PDB file of C-alpha atoms and ligand atoms in Angstrom:
ATOM      1  CA  MET K   1       0.952 -16.473  20.358  1.00  0.00           C
ATOM      2  CA  GLU K   2       0.206 -12.716  20.439  1.00  0.00           C
ATOM      3  CA  LYS K   3      -3.249 -11.477  21.412  1.00  0.00           C
ATOM      4  CA  ILE K   4      -4.826  -9.447  18.576  1.00  0.00           C
ATOM      5  CA  LYS K   5      -7.415  -6.725  19.198  1.00  0.00           C
ATOM      6  CA  VAL K   6      -9.732  -5.497  16.416  1.00  0.00           C
ATOM      7  CA  TYR K   7      -8.744  -2.011  15.284  1.00  0.00           C
ATOM      8  CA  ILE K   8     -10.604  -1.469  11.973  1.00  0.00           C
ATOM      9  CA  GLU K   9     -13.493  -3.741  11.028  1.00  0.00           C
ATOM     10  CA  LYS K  10     -13.924  -5.356   7.618  1.00  0.00           C
ATOM     11  CA  GLU K  11     -17.106  -3.382   6.776  1.00  0.00           C
ATOM     12  CA  LYS K  12     -15.325  -0.079   7.376  1.00  0.00           C
ATOM     13  CA  ILE K  13     -12.415  -1.212   5.153  1.00  0.00           C
ATOM     14  CA  ASP K  14     -14.812  -2.208   2.319  1.00  0.00           C
ATOM     15  CA  GLU K  15     -16.578   1.129   2.525  1.00  0.00           C
ATOM     16  CA  LYS K  16     -13.340   3.136   2.320  1.00  0.00           C
ATOM     17  CA  ILE K  17     -11.991   1.056  -0.568  1.00  0.00           C
ATOM     18  CA  SER K  18     -15.196   1.659  -2.560  1.00  0.00           C
ATOM     19  CA  GLU K  19     -14.832   5.418  -2.030  1.00  0.00           C
ATOM     20  CA  LEU K  20     -11.183   5.257  -3.068  1.00  0.00           C
ATOM     21  CA  ALA K  21     -11.930   3.289  -6.271  1.00  0.00           C
ATOM     22  CA  LYS K  22     -14.516   5.908  -7.302  1.00  0.00           C
ATOM     23  CA  LYS K  23     -12.015   8.691  -6.689  1.00  0.00           C
ATOM     24  CA  ILE K  24      -9.345   6.898  -8.738  1.00  0.00           C
ATOM     25  CA  ASP K  25     -11.811   6.317 -11.633  1.00  0.00           C
ATOM     26  CA  ASN K  26     -12.692   9.971 -11.559  1.00  0.00           C
ATOM     27  CA  ASP K  27      -9.107  11.289 -11.283  1.00  0.00           C
ATOM     28  CA  TYR K  28      -7.811   9.136 -14.151  1.00  0.00           C
ATOM     29  CA  LYS K  29     -10.871   9.371 -16.416  1.00  0.00           C
ATOM     30  CA  SER K  30      -9.102  11.369 -19.106  1.00  0.00           C
ATOM     31  CA  SER K  31      -5.731   9.591 -18.730  1.00  0.00           C
ATOM     32  CA  GLY K  32      -4.184   7.006 -21.034  1.00  0.00           C
ATOM     33  CA  ASP K  33      -2.629   3.768 -19.809  1.00  0.00           C
ATOM     34  CA  LEU K  34      -2.723   3.346 -16.039  1.00  0.00           C
ATOM     35  CA  VAL K  35      -0.344   0.798 -14.527  1.00  0.00           C
ATOM     36  CA  VAL K  36      -1.419  -0.255 -11.034  1.00  0.00           C
ATOM     37  CA  ILE K  37       1.404  -1.892  -9.094  1.00  0.00           C
ATOM     38  CA  CYS K  38       0.813  -4.117  -6.082  1.00  0.00           C
ATOM     39  CA  ILE K  39       3.624  -4.126  -3.531  1.00  0.00           C
ATOM     40  CA  LEU K  40       3.963  -7.693  -2.251  1.00  0.00           C
ATOM     41  CA  LYS K  41       3.104  -9.149   0.095  1.00  0.00           C
ATOM     42  CA  GLY K  42       1.343  -6.744   2.417  1.00  0.00           C
ATOM     43  CA  ALA K  43      -0.787  -4.930  -0.165  1.00  0.00           C
ATOM     44  CA  VAL K  44      -2.291  -8.047  -1.764  1.00  0.00           C
ATOM     45  CA  TYR K  45      -5.671  -8.004   0.009  1.00  0.00           C
ATOM     46  CA  PHE K  46      -6.066  -4.231  -0.408  1.00  0.00           C
ATOM     47  CA  TYR K  47      -4.938  -4.399  -4.052  1.00  0.00           C
ATOM     48  CA  CYS K  48      -7.374  -7.178  -5.025  1.00  0.00           C
ATOM     49  CA  ASP K  49     -10.333  -5.455  -3.388  1.00  0.00           C
ATOM     50  CA  LEU K  50      -9.378  -2.056  -4.832  1.00  0.00           C
ATOM     51  CA  THR K  51      -8.697  -3.151  -8.417  1.00  0.00           C
ATOM     52  CA  LYS K  52     -11.969  -5.133  -8.577  1.00  0.00           C
ATOM     53  CA  LYS K  53     -13.794  -1.882  -7.843  1.00  0.00           C
ATOM     54  CA  ILE K  54     -11.902   0.271 -10.373  1.00  0.00           C
ATOM     55  CA  LYS K  55     -14.014   0.427 -13.533  1.00  0.00           C
ATOM     56  CA  ARG K  56     -11.522   1.863 -16.060  1.00  0.00           C
ATOM     57  CA  ASN K  57      -8.965  -0.275 -17.903  1.00  0.00           C
ATOM     58  CA  ILE K  58      -5.765  -0.866 -15.994  1.00  0.00           C
ATOM     59  CA  THR K  59      -2.537  -2.779 -16.513  1.00  0.00           C
ATOM     60  CA  GLU K  60      -1.529  -4.745 -13.445  1.00  0.00           C
ATOM     61  CA  ASP K  61       1.904  -5.585 -12.120  1.00  0.00           C
ATOM     62  CA  PHE K  62       3.532  -6.761  -8.919  1.00  0.00           C
ATOM     63  CA  MET K  63       6.747  -5.794  -7.188  1.00  0.00           C
ATOM     64  CA  LYS K  64       8.335  -7.070  -4.005  1.00  0.00           C
ATOM     65  CA  VAL K  65      10.561  -4.846  -1.940  1.00  0.00           C
ATOM     66  CA  SER K  66      11.844  -5.444   1.553  1.00  0.00           C
ATOM     67  CA  SER K  67      12.957  -3.109   4.286  1.00  0.00           C
ATOM     68  CA  TYR K  68      11.745  -4.654   7.514  1.00  0.00           C
ATOM     69  CA  VAL K  69      12.937  -7.418   9.815  1.00  0.00           C
ATOM     70  CA  GLY K  70      10.386  -8.158  12.552  1.00  0.00           C
ATOM     71  CA  LYS K  71       9.055  -4.795  13.717  1.00  0.00           C
ATOM     72  CA  GLU K  72      12.092  -2.694  12.710  1.00  0.00           C
ATOM     73  CA  SER K  73      12.921  -0.900   9.464  1.00  0.00           C
ATOM     74  CA  THR K  74      16.422  -1.594   8.152  1.00  0.00           C
ATOM     75  CA  GLY K  75      16.477   1.850   6.495  1.00  0.00           C
ATOM     76  CA  PHE K  76      17.039   0.705   2.913  1.00  0.00           C
ATOM     77  CA  ILE K  77      15.078  -1.306   0.367  1.00  0.00           C
ATOM     78  CA  ASN K  78      15.922  -4.290  -1.745  1.00  0.00           C
ATOM     79  CA  ILE K  79      13.974  -4.912  -4.930  1.00  0.00           C
ATOM     80  CA  ASN K  80      13.221  -8.632  -4.709  1.00  0.00           C
ATOM     81  CA  VAL K  81      10.723  -8.763  -7.602  1.00  0.00           C
ATOM     82  CA  ASP K  82      11.099  -6.088 -10.265  1.00  0.00           C
ATOM     83  CA  LEU K  83       8.613  -4.563 -12.698  1.00  0.00           C
ATOM     84  CA  GLY K  84       7.439  -6.809 -15.504  1.00  0.00           C
ATOM     85  CA  VAL K  85       5.910  -4.091 -17.694  1.00  0.00           C
ATOM     86  CA  ASP K  86       7.221  -0.968 -19.393  1.00  0.00           C
ATOM     87  CA  ILE K  87       6.000   2.173 -17.586  1.00  0.00           C
ATOM     88  CA  GLU K  88       7.581   4.794 -19.852  1.00  0.00           C
ATOM     89  CA  ASN K  89       5.047   7.591 -20.583  1.00  0.00           C
ATOM     90  CA  LYS K  90       2.405   5.796 -18.535  1.00  0.00           C
ATOM     91  CA  ASP K  91       0.577   6.816 -15.393  1.00  0.00           C
ATOM     92  CA  VAL K  92       1.606   4.638 -12.473  1.00  0.00           C
ATOM     93  CA  LEU K  93      -0.279   4.011  -9.251  1.00  0.00           C
ATOM     94  CA  ILE K  94       1.637   2.244  -6.471  1.00  0.00           C
ATOM     95  CA  VAL K  95      -0.633   0.292  -4.116  1.00  0.00           C
ATOM     96  CA  GLU K  96       0.967  -0.270  -0.709  1.00  0.00           C
ATOM     97  CA  ASP K  97      -0.376  -1.535   2.614  1.00  0.00           C
ATOM     98  CA  ILE K  98       1.039   1.097   4.948  1.00  0.00           C
ATOM     99  CA  ILE K  99       3.283   4.156   4.970  1.00  0.00           C
ATOM    100  CA  ASP K 100       5.245   4.581   8.177  1.00  0.00           C
ATOM    101  CA  THR K 101       8.595   6.441   8.031  1.00  0.00           C
ATOM    102  CA  GLY K 102       8.071   6.839   4.264  1.00  0.00           C
ATOM    103  CA  LEU K 103      11.482   5.364   3.422  1.00  0.00           C
ATOM    104  CA  THR K 104      10.164   2.438   1.388  1.00  0.00           C
ATOM    105  CA  LEU K 105       7.867   4.566  -0.751  1.00  0.00           C
ATOM    106  CA  THR K 106      10.445   7.344  -1.191  1.00  0.00           C
ATOM    107  CA  ARG K 107      12.992   4.852  -2.545  1.00  0.00           C
ATOM    108  CA  LEU K 108      10.407   3.059  -4.652  1.00  0.00           C
ATOM    109  CA  LYS K 109       9.012   6.263  -6.134  1.00  0.00           C
ATOM    110  CA  ASP K 110      12.550   7.416  -7.058  1.00  0.00           C
ATOM    111  CA  TYR K 111      13.193   4.052  -8.689  1.00  0.00           C
ATOM    112  CA  LEU K 112       9.967   4.159 -10.718  1.00  0.00           C
ATOM    113  CA  ASN K 113      10.531   7.791 -11.717  1.00  0.00           C
ATOM    114  CA  SER K 114      13.905   6.768 -13.187  1.00  0.00           C
ATOM    115  CA  LYS K 115      11.925   4.770 -15.815  1.00  0.00           C
ATOM    116  CA  ASN K 116      10.345   7.977 -17.202  1.00  0.00           C
ATOM    117  CA  PRO K 117       6.666   7.397 -16.454  1.00  0.00           C
ATOM    118  CA  ASN K 118       4.119  10.142 -17.087  1.00  0.00           C
ATOM    119  CA  SER K 119       3.226  10.227 -13.379  1.00  0.00           C
ATOM    120  CA  VAL K 120       3.666   8.188 -10.208  1.00  0.00           C
ATOM    121  CA  LYS K 121       1.040   8.306  -7.470  1.00  0.00           C
ATOM    122  CA  ILE K 122       0.651   6.348  -4.258  1.00  0.00           C
ATOM    123  CA  ALA K 123      -2.405   4.659  -2.711  1.00  0.00           C
ATOM    124  CA  VAL K 124      -2.120   3.236   0.796  1.00  0.00           C
ATOM    125  CA  LEU K 125      -4.543   1.459   3.051  1.00  0.00           C
ATOM    126  CA  LEU K 126      -3.000   2.922   6.206  1.00  0.00           C
ATOM    127  CA  ASP K 127      -0.951   5.998   7.016  1.00  0.00           C
ATOM    128  CA  LYS K 128       1.051   6.229  10.262  1.00  0.00           C
ATOM    129  CA  LYS K 129       1.680   9.913   9.689  1.00  0.00           C
ATOM    130  CA  CYS K 130       3.100  10.496  13.179  1.00  0.00           C
ATOM    131  CA  LYS K 131       6.099   8.235  12.316  1.00  0.00           C
ATOM    132  CA  ARG K 132       7.126   9.993   9.075  1.00  0.00           C
ATOM    133  CA  THR K 133      10.815  10.872   8.665  1.00  0.00           C
ATOM    134  CA  GLN K 134      10.684  11.476   4.882  1.00  0.00           C
ATOM    135  CA  ASN K 135       9.046  14.273   2.934  1.00  0.00           C
ATOM    136  CA  ILE K 136       6.409  12.126   1.245  1.00  0.00           C
ATOM    137  CA  ASP K 137       2.636  11.712   1.528  1.00  0.00           C
ATOM    138  CA  PRO K 138       0.270   9.289  -0.180  1.00  0.00           C
ATOM    139  CA  ASP K 139      -2.084  10.627  -2.864  1.00  0.00           C
ATOM    140  CA  TYR K 140      -4.817   8.248  -1.707  1.00  0.00           C
ATOM    141  CA  CYS K 141      -5.272   6.827   1.765  1.00  0.00           C
ATOM    142  CA  CYS K 142      -8.060   4.857   3.463  1.00  0.00           C
ATOM    143  CA  PHE K 143      -7.171   5.435   7.121  1.00  0.00           C
ATOM    144  CA  GLU K 144      -4.729   7.580   9.060  1.00  0.00           C
ATOM    145  CA  ILE K 145      -3.739   5.646  12.185  1.00  0.00           C
ATOM    146  CA  GLU K 146      -1.866   6.232  15.418  1.00  0.00           C
ATOM    147  CA  ASP K 147       1.481   4.648  16.264  1.00  0.00           C
ATOM    148  CA  LYS K 148       0.424   1.022  16.710  1.00  0.00           C
ATOM    149  CA  PHE K 149       1.936  -2.073  15.102  1.00  0.00           C
ATOM    150  CA  VAL K 150      -0.989  -3.372  13.055  1.00  0.00           C
ATOM    151  CA  VAL K 151      -1.613  -6.762  11.448  1.00  0.00           C
ATOM    152  CA  GLY K 152      -4.274  -8.395   9.298  1.00  0.00           C
ATOM    153  CA  TYR K 153      -5.835  -7.669   5.913  1.00  0.00           C
ATOM    154  CA  GLY K 154      -2.427  -8.392   4.356  1.00  0.00           C
ATOM    155  CA  LEU K 155      -0.202  -6.933   7.064  1.00  0.00           C
ATOM    156  CA  ASP K 156       2.025  -9.322   8.966  1.00  0.00           C
ATOM    157  CA  TYR K 157       4.095  -9.750  12.046  1.00  0.00           C
ATOM    158  CA  ASP K 158       6.912 -12.121  11.022  1.00  0.00           C
ATOM    159  CA  GLU K 159       4.716 -13.503   8.198  1.00  0.00           C
ATOM    160  CA  LYS K 160       1.752 -14.228  10.468  1.00  0.00           C
ATOM    161  CA  TYR K 161      -1.775 -12.761  10.665  1.00  0.00           C
ATOM    162  CA  ARG K 162      -2.001 -11.594   7.025  1.00  0.00           C
ATOM    163  CA  ASN K 163      -5.255 -13.532   6.567  1.00  0.00           C
ATOM    164  CA  LEU K 164      -7.219 -11.785   9.308  1.00  0.00           C
ATOM    165  CA  PRO K 165     -10.234 -10.175   7.551  1.00  0.00           C
ATOM    166  CA  TYR K 166      -9.892  -7.018   9.686  1.00  0.00           C
ATOM    167  CA  ILE K 167      -7.020  -4.789  10.829  1.00  0.00           C
ATOM    168  CA  GLY K 168      -5.906  -5.575  14.337  1.00  0.00           C
ATOM    169  CA  TYR K 169      -3.091  -4.637  16.677  1.00  0.00           C
ATOM    170  CA  ILE K 170      -0.868  -6.623  18.955  1.00  0.00           C
TER     171      ILE K 170
HETATM  172  P1  LIG A   1       8.227   2.656   5.917  1.00  0.00           P
HETATM  173  O1  LIG A   1       9.339   2.428   4.953  1.00  0.00           O
HETATM  174  O2  LIG A   1       8.768   2.971   7.291  1.00  0.00           O
HETATM  175  O3  LIG A   1       7.228   3.690   5.469  1.00  0.00           O
HETATM  176  O4  LIG A   1       7.500   1.281   6.121  1.00  0.00           O
HETATM  177  C1  LIG A   1       6.665   0.711   5.188  1.00  0.00           C
HETATM  178  C2  LIG A   1       6.638  -0.795   5.333  1.00  0.00           C
HETATM  179  O5  LIG A   1       6.817  -1.180   6.690  1.00  0.00           O
HETATM  180  C3  LIG A   1       5.289  -1.371   4.963  1.00  0.00           C
HETATM  181  O6  LIG A   1       5.265  -1.752   3.622  1.00  0.00           O
HETATM  182  C4  LIG A   1       5.142  -2.561   5.891  1.00  0.00           C
HETATM  183  O7  LIG A   1       5.680  -3.703   5.278  1.00  0.00           O
HETATM  184  C5  LIG A   1       5.988  -2.245   7.087  1.00  0.00           C
HETATM  185  N1  LIG A   1       5.207  -1.780   8.250  1.00  0.00           N
HETATM  186  C6  LIG A   1       5.246  -0.550   8.817  1.00  0.00           C
HETATM  187  N2  LIG A   1       4.417  -0.477   9.876  1.00  0.00           N
HETATM  188  C7  LIG A   1       3.830  -1.684   9.968  1.00  0.00           C
HETATM  189  C8  LIG A   1       2.842  -2.230  10.853  1.00  0.00           C
HETATM  190  O8  LIG A   1       2.301  -1.572  11.778  1.00  0.00           O
HETATM  191  N3  LIG A   1       2.475  -3.527  10.635  1.00  0.00           N
HETATM  192  C9  LIG A   1       3.013  -4.281   9.642  1.00  0.00           C
HETATM  193  N4  LIG A   1       3.930  -3.812   8.792  1.00  0.00           N
HETATM  194  C10 LIG A   1       4.336  -2.520   8.944  1.00  0.00           C
END
């Protein structure tokens, strides 16, 4: 059993998510349909807390993509659960737990753009900017973090620790 140290406390996460929801409401106030997509499984806790705080109407959907085995990226993504709604001419907001190399979100954004949406933006809980290999940045981010393998608040290590109420590191 790994020893987990607290990295970002729950209160700090709640505060940042509230700020982010206000910003999203403001940025999309004159937009039409907004489809907010949760990327399973890691983004679930962030997504639920964020969408409950967004006041405008949204359409919700879930996708599952995979690129990691243990702590290592495999360098490509598989779409395990695909979109269930039509995003053509709609604004799309991808909600993801963490951006690391940027490979997952680059591939996913390309895929979603091929469906002719009006726009595709990205919201992440965490950004490991120092690890980026792709030319991509999130439009919304709660915390920029250093190069640590983090768990909790949805993030896992081999499917464990997702239910920690804070973000920790091993
Ligand atoms: P990227 O494709 O390298 O940007 O990696 C993004 C995906 O890697 C995320 O959706 C996570 O599933 C996983 N990931 C990257 N870093 C961590 C971490 O520190 N803890 C848990 N999962 C991570």
